[in-house]
Amino acid sequence: MQKRLKIKKGDLVVVTAGENKGKQARVTAVNRDNDRVIVEGVNMVTKHRKPSAQNPQGGIEKMEAGIHISNVKVVDAKGNATRVGRRRNADGKLERYSKKSGETLK
């Protein structure tokens, strides 16, 4: 069974630790196996690529590396960094909500 994480692809998050502390950006990927997320423009690393059929030139490219999920917080509609909870709505379906404001997250 997969781990149930509180952060999803497409969430707006703020980085709470590391050299990119304070940056706000969207999550582009979530890796459940080792609790990491890839956030746009955060934790940039350089990769040295060998020439291949797809990239005959090769060279150095900058790309995002994973950041641990404990180092990001979801930003709610009011712009506050918040923890995420889960509750049942009136229809009986689970929804994510902001623990700080109590509002439902998209």
PDB file of C-alpha atoms in Angstrom:
ATOM      1  CA  MET A   1       0.000   0.000   0.000  1.00  0.00           C
ATOM      2  CA  GLN A   2       1.233   3.488  -0.870  1.00  0.00           C
ATOM      3  CA  LYS A   3       1.954   6.039   1.840  1.00  0.00           C
ATOM      4  CA  ARG A   4      -0.707   8.710   2.183  1.00  0.00           C
ATOM      5  CA  LEU A   5       0.989  12.089   1.959  1.00  0.00           C
ATOM      6  CA  LYS A   6      -0.622  15.449   2.646  1.00  0.00           C
ATOM      7  CA  ILE A   7       1.037  17.260  -0.266  1.00  0.00           C
ATOM      8  CA  LYS A   8      -0.028  16.643  -3.866  1.00  0.00           C
ATOM      9  CA  LYS A   9       1.241  17.538  -7.309  1.00  0.00           C
ATOM     10  CA  GLY A  10       0.081  21.062  -8.205  1.00  0.00           C
ATOM     11  CA  ASP A  11      -0.066  22.368  -4.602  1.00  0.00           C
ATOM     12  CA  LEU A  12       1.368  25.806  -3.902  1.00  0.00           C
ATOM     13  CA  VAL A  13       3.964  25.360  -1.155  1.00  0.00           C
ATOM     14  CA  VAL A  14       6.472  27.466   0.775  1.00  0.00           C
ATOM     15  CA  VAL A  15       9.927  26.106   1.629  1.00  0.00           C
ATOM     16  CA  THR A  16      10.529  26.176   5.401  1.00  0.00           C
ATOM     17  CA  ALA A  17      14.184  25.049   5.577  1.00  0.00           C
ATOM     18  CA  GLY A  18      17.390  25.088   3.566  1.00  0.00           C
ATOM     19  CA  GLU A  19      18.978  27.613   1.248  1.00  0.00           C
ATOM     20  CA  ASN A  20      15.656  28.231  -0.551  1.00  0.00           C
ATOM     21  CA  LYS A  21      13.790  29.017   2.676  1.00  0.00           C
ATOM     22  CA  GLY A  22      10.834  31.343   2.093  1.00  0.00           C
ATOM     23  CA  LYS A  23      10.368  30.602  -1.624  1.00  0.00           C
ATOM     24  CA  GLN A  24       6.844  29.859  -2.841  1.00  0.00           C
ATOM     25  CA  ALA A  25       6.320  27.586  -5.836  1.00  0.00           C
ATOM     26  CA  ARG A  26       4.243  24.723  -7.222  1.00  0.00           C
ATOM     27  CA  VAL A  27       4.945  21.032  -6.649  1.00  0.00           C
ATOM     28  CA  THR A  28       5.723  19.308  -9.958  1.00  0.00           C
ATOM     29  CA  ALA A  29       6.189  15.741  -8.670  1.00  0.00           C
ATOM     30  CA  VAL A  30       5.818  13.691  -5.494  1.00  0.00           C
ATOM     31  CA  ASN A  31       7.995  10.656  -4.709  1.00  0.00           C
ATOM     32  CA  ARG A  32       6.186   8.580  -2.091  1.00  0.00           C
ATOM     33  CA  ASP A  33       8.939   5.995  -1.718  1.00  0.00           C
ATOM     34  CA  ASN A  34      11.381   8.379  -0.038  1.00  0.00           C
ATOM     35  CA  ASP A  35       9.072  11.243   1.062  1.00  0.00           C
ATOM     36  CA  ARG A  36      10.409  13.842  -1.360  1.00  0.00           C
ATOM     37  CA  VAL A  37       8.794  16.448  -3.598  1.00  0.00           C
ATOM     38  CA  ILE A  38      10.130  18.335  -6.587  1.00  0.00           C
ATOM     39  CA  VAL A  39       9.286  22.042  -6.452  1.00  0.00           C
ATOM     40  CA  GLU A  40       9.681  24.461  -9.393  1.00  0.00           C
ATOM     41  CA  GLY A  41      12.926  26.441  -9.161  1.00  0.00           C
ATOM     42  CA  VAL A  42      13.935  25.041  -5.748  1.00  0.00           C
ATOM     43  CA  ASN A  43      17.044  22.942  -4.976  1.00  0.00           C
ATOM     44  CA  MET A  44      18.610  23.426  -8.413  1.00  0.00           C
ATOM     45  CA  VAL A  45      21.489  21.082  -9.272  1.00  0.00           C
ATOM     46  CA  THR A  46      23.734  20.771 -12.326  1.00  0.00           C
ATOM     47  CA  LYS A  47      23.835  17.504 -14.252  1.00  0.00           C
ATOM     48  CA  HIS A  48      26.544  16.598 -16.733  1.00  0.00           C
ATOM     49  CA  ARG A  49      24.910  14.784 -19.659  1.00  0.00           C
ATOM     50  CA  LYS A  50      26.761  12.576 -22.094  1.00  0.00           C
ATOM     51  CA  PRO A  51      25.877  12.963 -25.762  1.00  0.00           C
ATOM     52  CA  SER A  52      23.054  10.621 -26.808  1.00  0.00           C
ATOM     53  CA  ALA A  53      20.667  10.147 -29.726  1.00  0.00           C
ATOM     54  CA  GLN A  54      18.094  12.491 -28.131  1.00  0.00           C
ATOM     55  CA  ASN A  55      20.732  15.041 -27.094  1.00  0.00           C
ATOM     56  CA  PRO A  56      23.678  14.778 -29.521  1.00  0.00           C
ATOM     57  CA  GLN A  57      25.383  17.844 -28.042  1.00  0.00           C
ATOM     58  CA  GLY A  58      25.443  16.664 -24.423  1.00  0.00           C
ATOM     59  CA  GLY A  59      26.612  19.266 -21.910  1.00  0.00           C
ATOM     60  CA  ILE A  60      25.650  20.683 -18.541  1.00  0.00           C
ATOM     61  CA  GLU A  61      22.020  21.279 -17.611  1.00  0.00           C
ATOM     62  CA  LYS A  62      20.390  22.691 -14.485  1.00  0.00           C
ATOM     63  CA  MET A  63      17.421  20.851 -13.032  1.00  0.00           C
ATOM     64  CA  GLU A  64      15.414  20.588  -9.811  1.00  0.00           C
ATOM     65  CA  ALA A  65      16.295  17.921  -7.278  1.00  0.00           C
ATOM     66  CA  GLY A  66      13.982  16.533  -4.613  1.00  0.00           C
ATOM     67  CA  ILE A  67      13.414  18.232  -1.271  1.00  0.00           C
ATOM     68  CA  HIS A  68      12.130  16.372   1.784  1.00  0.00           C
ATOM     69  CA  ILE A  69       8.411  16.731   2.361  1.00  0.00           C
ATOM     70  CA  SER A  70       8.973  17.904   5.948  1.00  0.00           C
ATOM     71  CA  ASN A  71      10.689  21.035   4.601  1.00  0.00           C
ATOM     72  CA  VAL A  72       7.631  22.378   2.770  1.00  0.00           C
ATOM     73  CA  LYS A  73       4.221  23.614   3.905  1.00  0.00           C
ATOM     74  CA  VAL A  74       1.078  24.093   1.851  1.00  0.00           C
ATOM     75  CA  VAL A  75      -0.090  27.679   1.263  1.00  0.00           C
ATOM     76  CA  ASP A  76      -3.853  28.144   1.721  1.00  0.00           C
ATOM     77  CA  ALA A  77      -6.165  30.576  -0.123  1.00  0.00           C
ATOM     78  CA  LYS A  78      -5.361  33.390   2.325  1.00  0.00           C
ATOM     79  CA  GLY A  79      -1.624  33.010   1.657  1.00  0.00           C
ATOM     80  CA  ASN A  80      -0.744  31.421   5.019  1.00  0.00           C
ATOM     81  CA  ALA A  81       1.623  28.482   5.360  1.00  0.00           C
ATOM     82  CA  THR A  82      -0.408  25.764   7.040  1.00  0.00           C
ATOM     83  CA  ARG A  83      -0.543  22.123   7.947  1.00  0.00           C
ATOM     84  CA  VAL A  84      -3.026  19.940   6.107  1.00  0.00           C
ATOM     85  CA  GLY A  85      -5.788  17.876   7.683  1.00  0.00           C
ATOM     86  CA  ARG A  86      -8.384  15.504   6.229  1.00  0.00           C
ATOM     87  CA  ARG A  87     -12.064  15.404   7.092  1.00  0.00           C
ATOM     88  CA  ARG A  88     -15.334  14.202   5.636  1.00  0.00           C
ATOM     89  CA  ASN A  89     -17.534  16.789   3.949  1.00  0.00           C
ATOM     90  CA  ALA A  90     -21.347  16.821   3.854  1.00  0.00           C
ATOM     91  CA  ASP A  91     -21.386  14.312   0.975  1.00  0.00           C
ATOM     92  CA  GLY A  92     -19.266  11.868   2.992  1.00  0.00           C
ATOM     93  CA  LYS A  93     -16.183  12.336   0.794  1.00  0.00           C
ATOM     94  CA  LEU A  94     -12.742  13.069   2.220  1.00  0.00           C
ATOM     95  CA  GLU A  95     -11.440  16.583   1.697  1.00  0.00           C
ATOM     96  CA  ARG A  96      -8.199  18.304   2.611  1.00  0.00           C
ATOM     97  CA  TYR A  97      -8.414  21.420   4.749  1.00  0.00           C
ATOM     98  CA  SER A  98      -6.131  24.084   6.186  1.00  0.00           C
ATOM     99  CA  LYS A  99      -5.483  23.518   9.873  1.00  0.00           C
ATOM    100  CA  LYS A 100      -4.762  27.239  10.336  1.00  0.00           C
ATOM    101  CA  SER A 101      -7.889  28.724   8.746  1.00  0.00           C
ATOM    102  CA  GLY A 102     -10.181  25.684   8.583  1.00  0.00           C
ATOM    103  CA  GLU A 103     -10.927  26.325   4.888  1.00  0.00           C
ATOM    104  CA  THR A 104     -11.086  23.519   2.339  1.00  0.00           C
ATOM    105  CA  LEU A 105      -8.061  23.161   0.057  1.00  0.00           C
ATOM    106  CA  LYS A 106      -8.631  22.536  -3.636  1.00  0.00           C
TER     107      LYS A 106
END
